[in-house]
PDB file of C-alpha atoms and ligand atoms in Angstrom:
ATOM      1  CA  UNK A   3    -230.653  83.454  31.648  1.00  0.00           C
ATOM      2  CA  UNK A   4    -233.206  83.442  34.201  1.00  0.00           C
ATOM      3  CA  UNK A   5    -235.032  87.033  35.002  1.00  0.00           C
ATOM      4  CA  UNK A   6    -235.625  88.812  38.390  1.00  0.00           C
ATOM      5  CA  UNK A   7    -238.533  88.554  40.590  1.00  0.00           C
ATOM      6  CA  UNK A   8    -238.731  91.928  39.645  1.00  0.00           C
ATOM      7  CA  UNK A   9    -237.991  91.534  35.775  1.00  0.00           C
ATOM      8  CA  UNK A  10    -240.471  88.857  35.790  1.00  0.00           C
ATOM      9  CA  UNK A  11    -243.348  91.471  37.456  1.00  0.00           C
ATOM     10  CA  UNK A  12    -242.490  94.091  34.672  1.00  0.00           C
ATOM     11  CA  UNK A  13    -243.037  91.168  31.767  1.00  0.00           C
ATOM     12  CA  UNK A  14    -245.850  90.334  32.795  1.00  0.00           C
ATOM     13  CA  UNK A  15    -247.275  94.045  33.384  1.00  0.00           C
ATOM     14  CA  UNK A  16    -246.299  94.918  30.316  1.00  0.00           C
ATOM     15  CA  UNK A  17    -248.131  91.760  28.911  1.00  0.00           C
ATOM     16  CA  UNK A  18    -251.533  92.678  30.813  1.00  0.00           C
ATOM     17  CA  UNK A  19    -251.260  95.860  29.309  1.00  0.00           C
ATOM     18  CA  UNK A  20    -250.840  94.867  25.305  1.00  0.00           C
ATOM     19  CA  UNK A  21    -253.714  91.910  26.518  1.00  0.00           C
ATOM     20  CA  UNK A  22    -256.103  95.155  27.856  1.00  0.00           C
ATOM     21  CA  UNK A  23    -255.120  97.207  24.862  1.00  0.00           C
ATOM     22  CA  UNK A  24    -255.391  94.649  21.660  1.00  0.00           C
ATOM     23  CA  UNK A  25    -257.247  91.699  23.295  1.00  0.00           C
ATOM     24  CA  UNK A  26    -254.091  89.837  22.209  1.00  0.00           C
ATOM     25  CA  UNK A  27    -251.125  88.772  24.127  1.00  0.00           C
ATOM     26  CA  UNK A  28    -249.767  85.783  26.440  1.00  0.00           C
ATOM     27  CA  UNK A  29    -252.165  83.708  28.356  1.00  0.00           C
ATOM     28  CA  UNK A  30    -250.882  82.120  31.439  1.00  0.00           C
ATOM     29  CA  UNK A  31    -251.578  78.647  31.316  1.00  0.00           C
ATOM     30  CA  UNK A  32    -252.628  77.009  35.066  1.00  0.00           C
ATOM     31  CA  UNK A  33    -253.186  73.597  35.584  1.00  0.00           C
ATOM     32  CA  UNK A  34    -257.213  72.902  36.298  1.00  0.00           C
ATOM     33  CA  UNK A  35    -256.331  70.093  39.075  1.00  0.00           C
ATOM     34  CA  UNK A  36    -253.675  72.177  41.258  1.00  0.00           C
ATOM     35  CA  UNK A  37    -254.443  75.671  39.428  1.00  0.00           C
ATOM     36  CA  UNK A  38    -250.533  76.314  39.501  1.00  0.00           C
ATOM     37  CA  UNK A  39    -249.567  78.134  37.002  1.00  0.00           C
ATOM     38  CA  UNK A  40    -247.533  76.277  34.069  1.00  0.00           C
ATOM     39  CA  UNK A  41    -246.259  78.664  31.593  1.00  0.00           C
ATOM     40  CA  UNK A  42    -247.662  80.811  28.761  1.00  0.00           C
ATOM     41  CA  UNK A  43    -249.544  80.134  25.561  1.00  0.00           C
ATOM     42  CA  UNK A  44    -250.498  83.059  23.472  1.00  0.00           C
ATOM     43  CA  UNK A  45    -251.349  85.054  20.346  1.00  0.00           C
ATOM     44  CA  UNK A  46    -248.929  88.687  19.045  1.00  0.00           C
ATOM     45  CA  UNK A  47    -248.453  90.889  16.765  1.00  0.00           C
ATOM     46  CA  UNK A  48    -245.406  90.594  14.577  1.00  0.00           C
ATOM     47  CA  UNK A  49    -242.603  92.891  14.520  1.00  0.00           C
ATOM     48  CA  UNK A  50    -240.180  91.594  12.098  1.00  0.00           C
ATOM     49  CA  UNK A  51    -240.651  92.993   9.196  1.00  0.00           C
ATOM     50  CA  UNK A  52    -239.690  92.835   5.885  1.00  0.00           C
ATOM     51  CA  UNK A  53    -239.922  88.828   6.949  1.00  0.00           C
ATOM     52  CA  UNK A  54    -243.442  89.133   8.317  1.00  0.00           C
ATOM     53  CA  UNK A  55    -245.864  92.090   7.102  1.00  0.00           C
ATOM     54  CA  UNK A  56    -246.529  94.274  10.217  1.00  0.00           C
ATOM     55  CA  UNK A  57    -249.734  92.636  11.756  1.00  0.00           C
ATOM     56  CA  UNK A  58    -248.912  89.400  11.057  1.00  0.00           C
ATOM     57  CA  UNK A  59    -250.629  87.213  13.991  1.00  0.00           C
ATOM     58  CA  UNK A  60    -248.211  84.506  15.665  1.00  0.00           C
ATOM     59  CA  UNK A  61    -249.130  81.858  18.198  1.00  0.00           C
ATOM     60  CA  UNK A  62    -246.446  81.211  20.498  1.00  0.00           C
ATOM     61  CA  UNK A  63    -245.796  79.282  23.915  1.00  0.00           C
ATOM     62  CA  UNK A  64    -243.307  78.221  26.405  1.00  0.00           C
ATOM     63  CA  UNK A  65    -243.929  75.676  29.434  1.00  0.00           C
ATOM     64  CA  UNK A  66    -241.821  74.655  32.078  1.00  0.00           C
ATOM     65  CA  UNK A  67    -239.835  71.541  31.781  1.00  0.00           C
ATOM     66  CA  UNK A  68    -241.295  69.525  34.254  1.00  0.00           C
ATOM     67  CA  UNK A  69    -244.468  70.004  32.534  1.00  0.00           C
ATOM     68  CA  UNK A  70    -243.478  68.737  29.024  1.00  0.00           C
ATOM     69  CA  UNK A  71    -244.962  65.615  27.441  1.00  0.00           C
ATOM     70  CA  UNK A  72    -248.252  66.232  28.429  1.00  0.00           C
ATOM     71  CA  UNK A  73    -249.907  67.915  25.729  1.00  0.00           C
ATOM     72  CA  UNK A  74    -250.613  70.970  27.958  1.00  0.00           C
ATOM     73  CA  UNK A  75    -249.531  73.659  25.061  1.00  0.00           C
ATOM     74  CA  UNK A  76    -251.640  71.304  22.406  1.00  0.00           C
ATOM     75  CA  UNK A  77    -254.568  72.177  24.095  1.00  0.00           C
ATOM     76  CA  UNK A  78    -254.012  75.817  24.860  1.00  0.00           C
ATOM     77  CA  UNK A  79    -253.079  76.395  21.489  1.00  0.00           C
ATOM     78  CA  UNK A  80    -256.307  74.305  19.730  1.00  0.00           C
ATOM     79  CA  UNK A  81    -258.020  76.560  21.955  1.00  0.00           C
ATOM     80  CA  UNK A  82    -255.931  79.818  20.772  1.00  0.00           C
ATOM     81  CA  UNK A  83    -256.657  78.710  17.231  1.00  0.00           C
ATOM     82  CA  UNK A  84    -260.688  78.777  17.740  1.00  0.00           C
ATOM     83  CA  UNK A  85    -260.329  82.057  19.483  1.00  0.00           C
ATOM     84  CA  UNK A  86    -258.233  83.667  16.950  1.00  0.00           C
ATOM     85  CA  UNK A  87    -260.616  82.631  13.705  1.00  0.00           C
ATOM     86  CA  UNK A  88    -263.969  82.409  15.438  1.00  0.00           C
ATOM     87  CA  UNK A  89    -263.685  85.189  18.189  1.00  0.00           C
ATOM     88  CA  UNK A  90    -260.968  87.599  16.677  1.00  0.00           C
ATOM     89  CA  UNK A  91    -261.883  87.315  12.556  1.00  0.00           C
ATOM     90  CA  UNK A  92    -258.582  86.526  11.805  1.00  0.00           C
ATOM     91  CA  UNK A  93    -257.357  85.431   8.377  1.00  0.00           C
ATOM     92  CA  UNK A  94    -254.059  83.546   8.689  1.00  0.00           C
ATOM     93  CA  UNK A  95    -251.948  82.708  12.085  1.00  0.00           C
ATOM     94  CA  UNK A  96    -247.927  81.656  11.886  1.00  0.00           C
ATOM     95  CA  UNK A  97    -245.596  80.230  14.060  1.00  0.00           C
ATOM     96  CA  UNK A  98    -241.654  79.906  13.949  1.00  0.00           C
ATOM     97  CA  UNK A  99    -238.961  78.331  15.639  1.00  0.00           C
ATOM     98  CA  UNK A 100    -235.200  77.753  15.095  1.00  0.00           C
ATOM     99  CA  UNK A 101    -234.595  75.046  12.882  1.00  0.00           C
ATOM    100  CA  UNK A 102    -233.697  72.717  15.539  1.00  0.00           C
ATOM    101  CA  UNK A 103    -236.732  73.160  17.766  1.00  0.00           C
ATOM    102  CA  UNK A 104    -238.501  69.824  16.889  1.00  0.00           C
ATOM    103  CA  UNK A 105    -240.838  70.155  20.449  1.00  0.00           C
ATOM    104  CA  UNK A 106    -241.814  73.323  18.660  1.00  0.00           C
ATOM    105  CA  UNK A 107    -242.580  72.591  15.473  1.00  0.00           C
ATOM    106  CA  UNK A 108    -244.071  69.297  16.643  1.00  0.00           C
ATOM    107  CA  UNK A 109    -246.897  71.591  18.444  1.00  0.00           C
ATOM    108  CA  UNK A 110    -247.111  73.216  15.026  1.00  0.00           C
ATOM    109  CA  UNK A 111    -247.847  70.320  13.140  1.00  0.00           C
ATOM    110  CA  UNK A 112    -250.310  68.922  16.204  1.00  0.00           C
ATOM    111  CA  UNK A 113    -252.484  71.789  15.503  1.00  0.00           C
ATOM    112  CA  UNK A 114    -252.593  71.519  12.024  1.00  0.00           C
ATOM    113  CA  UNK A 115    -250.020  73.965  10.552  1.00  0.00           C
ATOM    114  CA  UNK A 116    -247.914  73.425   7.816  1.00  0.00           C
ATOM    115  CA  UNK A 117    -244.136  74.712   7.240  1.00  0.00           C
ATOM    116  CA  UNK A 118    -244.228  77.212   5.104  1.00  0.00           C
ATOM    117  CA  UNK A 119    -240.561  76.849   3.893  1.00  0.00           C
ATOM    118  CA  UNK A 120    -240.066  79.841   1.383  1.00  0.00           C
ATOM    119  CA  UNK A 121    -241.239  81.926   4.278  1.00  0.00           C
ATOM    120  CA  UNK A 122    -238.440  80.938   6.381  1.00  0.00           C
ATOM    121  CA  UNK A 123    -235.866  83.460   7.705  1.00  0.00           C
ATOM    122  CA  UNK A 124    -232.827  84.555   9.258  1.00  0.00           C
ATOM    123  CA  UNK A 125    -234.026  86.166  12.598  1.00  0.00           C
ATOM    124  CA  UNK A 126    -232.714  89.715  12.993  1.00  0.00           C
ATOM    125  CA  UNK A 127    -232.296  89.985  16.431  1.00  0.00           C
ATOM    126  CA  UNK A 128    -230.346  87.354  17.031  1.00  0.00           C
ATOM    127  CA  UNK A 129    -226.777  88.101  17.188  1.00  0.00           C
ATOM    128  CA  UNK A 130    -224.288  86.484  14.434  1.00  0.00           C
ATOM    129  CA  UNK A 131    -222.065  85.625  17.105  1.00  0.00           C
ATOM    130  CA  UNK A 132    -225.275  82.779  17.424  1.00  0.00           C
ATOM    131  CA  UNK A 133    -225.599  81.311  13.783  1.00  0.00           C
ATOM    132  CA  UNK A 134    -227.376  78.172  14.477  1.00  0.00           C
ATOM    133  CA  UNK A 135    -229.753  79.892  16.116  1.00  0.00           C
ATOM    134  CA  UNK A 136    -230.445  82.121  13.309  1.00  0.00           C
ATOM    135  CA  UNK A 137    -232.242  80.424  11.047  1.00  0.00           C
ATOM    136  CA  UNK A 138    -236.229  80.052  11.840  1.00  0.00           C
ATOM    137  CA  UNK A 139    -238.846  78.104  10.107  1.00  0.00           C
ATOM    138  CA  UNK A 140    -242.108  79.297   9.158  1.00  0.00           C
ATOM    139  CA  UNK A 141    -245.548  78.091   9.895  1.00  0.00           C
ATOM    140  CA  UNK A 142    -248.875  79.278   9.326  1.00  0.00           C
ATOM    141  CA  UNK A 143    -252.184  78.157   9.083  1.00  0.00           C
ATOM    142  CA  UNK A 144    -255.072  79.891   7.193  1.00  0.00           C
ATOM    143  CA  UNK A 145    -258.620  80.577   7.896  1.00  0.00           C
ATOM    144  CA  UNK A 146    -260.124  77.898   5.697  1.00  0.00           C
ATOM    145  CA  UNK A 147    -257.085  75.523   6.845  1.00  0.00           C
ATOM    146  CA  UNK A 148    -258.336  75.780  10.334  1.00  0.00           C
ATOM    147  CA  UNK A 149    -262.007  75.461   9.307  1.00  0.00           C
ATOM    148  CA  UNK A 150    -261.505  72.616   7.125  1.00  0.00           C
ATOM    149  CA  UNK A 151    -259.637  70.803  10.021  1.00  0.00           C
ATOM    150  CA  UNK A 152    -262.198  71.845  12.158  1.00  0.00           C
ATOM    151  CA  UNK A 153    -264.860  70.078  10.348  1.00  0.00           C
ATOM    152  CA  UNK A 154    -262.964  67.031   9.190  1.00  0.00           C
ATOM    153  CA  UNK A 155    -262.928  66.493  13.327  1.00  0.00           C
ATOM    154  CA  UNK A 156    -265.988  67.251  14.453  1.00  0.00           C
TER     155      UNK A 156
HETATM  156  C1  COA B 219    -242.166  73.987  22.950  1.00  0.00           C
HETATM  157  C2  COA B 219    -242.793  73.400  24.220  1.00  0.00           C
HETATM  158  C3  COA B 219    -243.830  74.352  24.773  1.00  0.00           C
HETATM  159  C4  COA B 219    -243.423  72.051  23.828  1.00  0.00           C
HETATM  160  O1  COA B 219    -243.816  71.364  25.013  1.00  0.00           O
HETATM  161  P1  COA B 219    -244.417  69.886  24.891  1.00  0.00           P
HETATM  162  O2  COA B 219    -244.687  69.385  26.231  1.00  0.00           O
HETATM  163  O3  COA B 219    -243.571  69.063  23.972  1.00  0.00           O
HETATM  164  O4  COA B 219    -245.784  70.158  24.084  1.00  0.00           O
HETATM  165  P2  COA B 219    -247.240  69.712  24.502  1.00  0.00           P
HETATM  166  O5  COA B 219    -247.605  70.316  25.807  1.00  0.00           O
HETATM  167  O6  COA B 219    -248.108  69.986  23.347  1.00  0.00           O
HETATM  168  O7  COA B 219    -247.079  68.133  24.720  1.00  0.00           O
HETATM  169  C5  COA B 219    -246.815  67.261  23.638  1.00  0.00           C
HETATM  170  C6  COA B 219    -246.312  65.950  24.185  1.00  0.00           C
HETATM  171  O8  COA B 219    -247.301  65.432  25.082  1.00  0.00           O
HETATM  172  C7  COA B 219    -247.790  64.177  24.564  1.00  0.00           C
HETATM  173  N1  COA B 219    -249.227  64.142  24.836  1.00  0.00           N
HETATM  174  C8  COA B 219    -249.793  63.483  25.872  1.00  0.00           C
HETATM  175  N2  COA B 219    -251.117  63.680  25.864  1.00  0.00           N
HETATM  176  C9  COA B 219    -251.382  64.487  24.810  1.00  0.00           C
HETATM  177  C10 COA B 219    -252.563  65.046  24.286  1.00  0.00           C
HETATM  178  N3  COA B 219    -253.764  64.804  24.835  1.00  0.00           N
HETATM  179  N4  COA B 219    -252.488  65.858  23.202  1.00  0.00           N
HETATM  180  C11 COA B 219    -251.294  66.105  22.623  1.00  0.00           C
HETATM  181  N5  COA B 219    -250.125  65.592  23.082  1.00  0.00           N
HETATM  182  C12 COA B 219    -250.180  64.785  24.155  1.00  0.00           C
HETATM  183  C13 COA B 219    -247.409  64.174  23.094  1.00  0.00           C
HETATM  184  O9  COA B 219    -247.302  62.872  22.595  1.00  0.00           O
HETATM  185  C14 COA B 219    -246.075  64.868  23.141  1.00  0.00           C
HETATM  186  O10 COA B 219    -245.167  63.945  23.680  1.00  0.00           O
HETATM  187  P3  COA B 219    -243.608  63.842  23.327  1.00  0.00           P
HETATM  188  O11 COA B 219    -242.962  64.702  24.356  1.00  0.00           O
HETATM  189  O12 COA B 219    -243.292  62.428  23.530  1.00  0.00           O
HETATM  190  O13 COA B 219    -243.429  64.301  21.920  1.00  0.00           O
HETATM  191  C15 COA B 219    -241.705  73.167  25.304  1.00  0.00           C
HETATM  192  O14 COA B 219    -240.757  72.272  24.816  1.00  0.00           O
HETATM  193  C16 COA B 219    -241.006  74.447  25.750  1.00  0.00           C
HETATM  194  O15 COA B 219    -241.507  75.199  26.571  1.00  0.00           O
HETATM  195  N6  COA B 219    -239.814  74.703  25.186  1.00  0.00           N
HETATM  196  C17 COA B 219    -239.031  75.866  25.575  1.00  0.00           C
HETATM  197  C18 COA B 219    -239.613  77.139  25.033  1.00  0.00           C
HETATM  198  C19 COA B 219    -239.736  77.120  23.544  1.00  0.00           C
HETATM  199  O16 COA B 219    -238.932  76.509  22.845  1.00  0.00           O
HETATM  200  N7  COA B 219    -240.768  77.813  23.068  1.00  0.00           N
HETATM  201  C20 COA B 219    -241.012  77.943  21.660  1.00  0.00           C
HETATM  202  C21 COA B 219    -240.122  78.972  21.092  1.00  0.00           C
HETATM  203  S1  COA B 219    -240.438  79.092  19.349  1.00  0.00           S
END
């Protein structure tokens, strides 16, 4: 369901404010030529546990449609991926989708992560009344993943 004018201000308040407090959060993405504004690509902390350990880092995006096909979220999330080992230290960064979410996991595997498949999970908050949208897969990439890619392509 689409959200408010006014939904959509509190969202992304409440974004600015977890970006201003933990230097991690959703990016906007805006297109260089026209500089409108595209949809989000962006790194959070995990809340699901016992699936993910508390602190577990996930990359995560959403674009709209018209904008699909383009490899806009490829890029923003290469990018993401450079931050979040270089700049931010980290040691491992995951993704997930429902199973069925092959644009997705496509950007998953274009940025060099791998499904994880013993990590994957039923997701808790959504309802059972919504079964085959349970089911979520996993993936991650680690540190020396991402440098070894890195290197193989400079
Ligand atoms: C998931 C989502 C962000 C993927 O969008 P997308 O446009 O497929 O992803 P990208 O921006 O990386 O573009 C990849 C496509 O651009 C093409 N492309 C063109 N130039 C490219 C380039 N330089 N680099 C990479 N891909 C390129 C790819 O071949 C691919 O094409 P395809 O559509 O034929 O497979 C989008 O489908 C979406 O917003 N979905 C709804 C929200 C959602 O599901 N979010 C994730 C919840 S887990």
């Amino acid at each position: 369901m689409r959200r408010s004018r006014e939904e959509a201000d509190e969202l992304l308040d409440r974004n600015r404010g977890i970006i201003d407090e933990t230097g991690l959060g959703l990016y906007a993405l805006e297109l260089k030529t026209t500089e409108e504004a595209i949809g989000f690509c962006g790194l959070t902390r995990t809340d699901l546990e016992p699936h993910l350990p508390d602190g577990t880092v996930e990359i995560g995006w959403r674009l709209a449609e018209r904008f699909w096909g383009q490899g806009h979220v490829t890029e923003a999330a290469k990018a993401l991926l450079i931050h979040a080992f270089d700049t931010l230290g980290l040691d491992e960064v995951v993704s997930f989708a429902v199973t069925t979410n092959v644009r997705s996991t496509s950007v998953m595997r274009r940025i060099g992560m791998r499904h994880d498949p013993v990590r994957d999970f039923n997701h808790p908050r959504v309802p059972d009344s919504h079964l085959a949208l349970k089911r979520h897969v996993l993936y991650s990439i680690s540190r020396s993943e991402w440098q070894a890619l890195a290197s193989r392509n400079s």
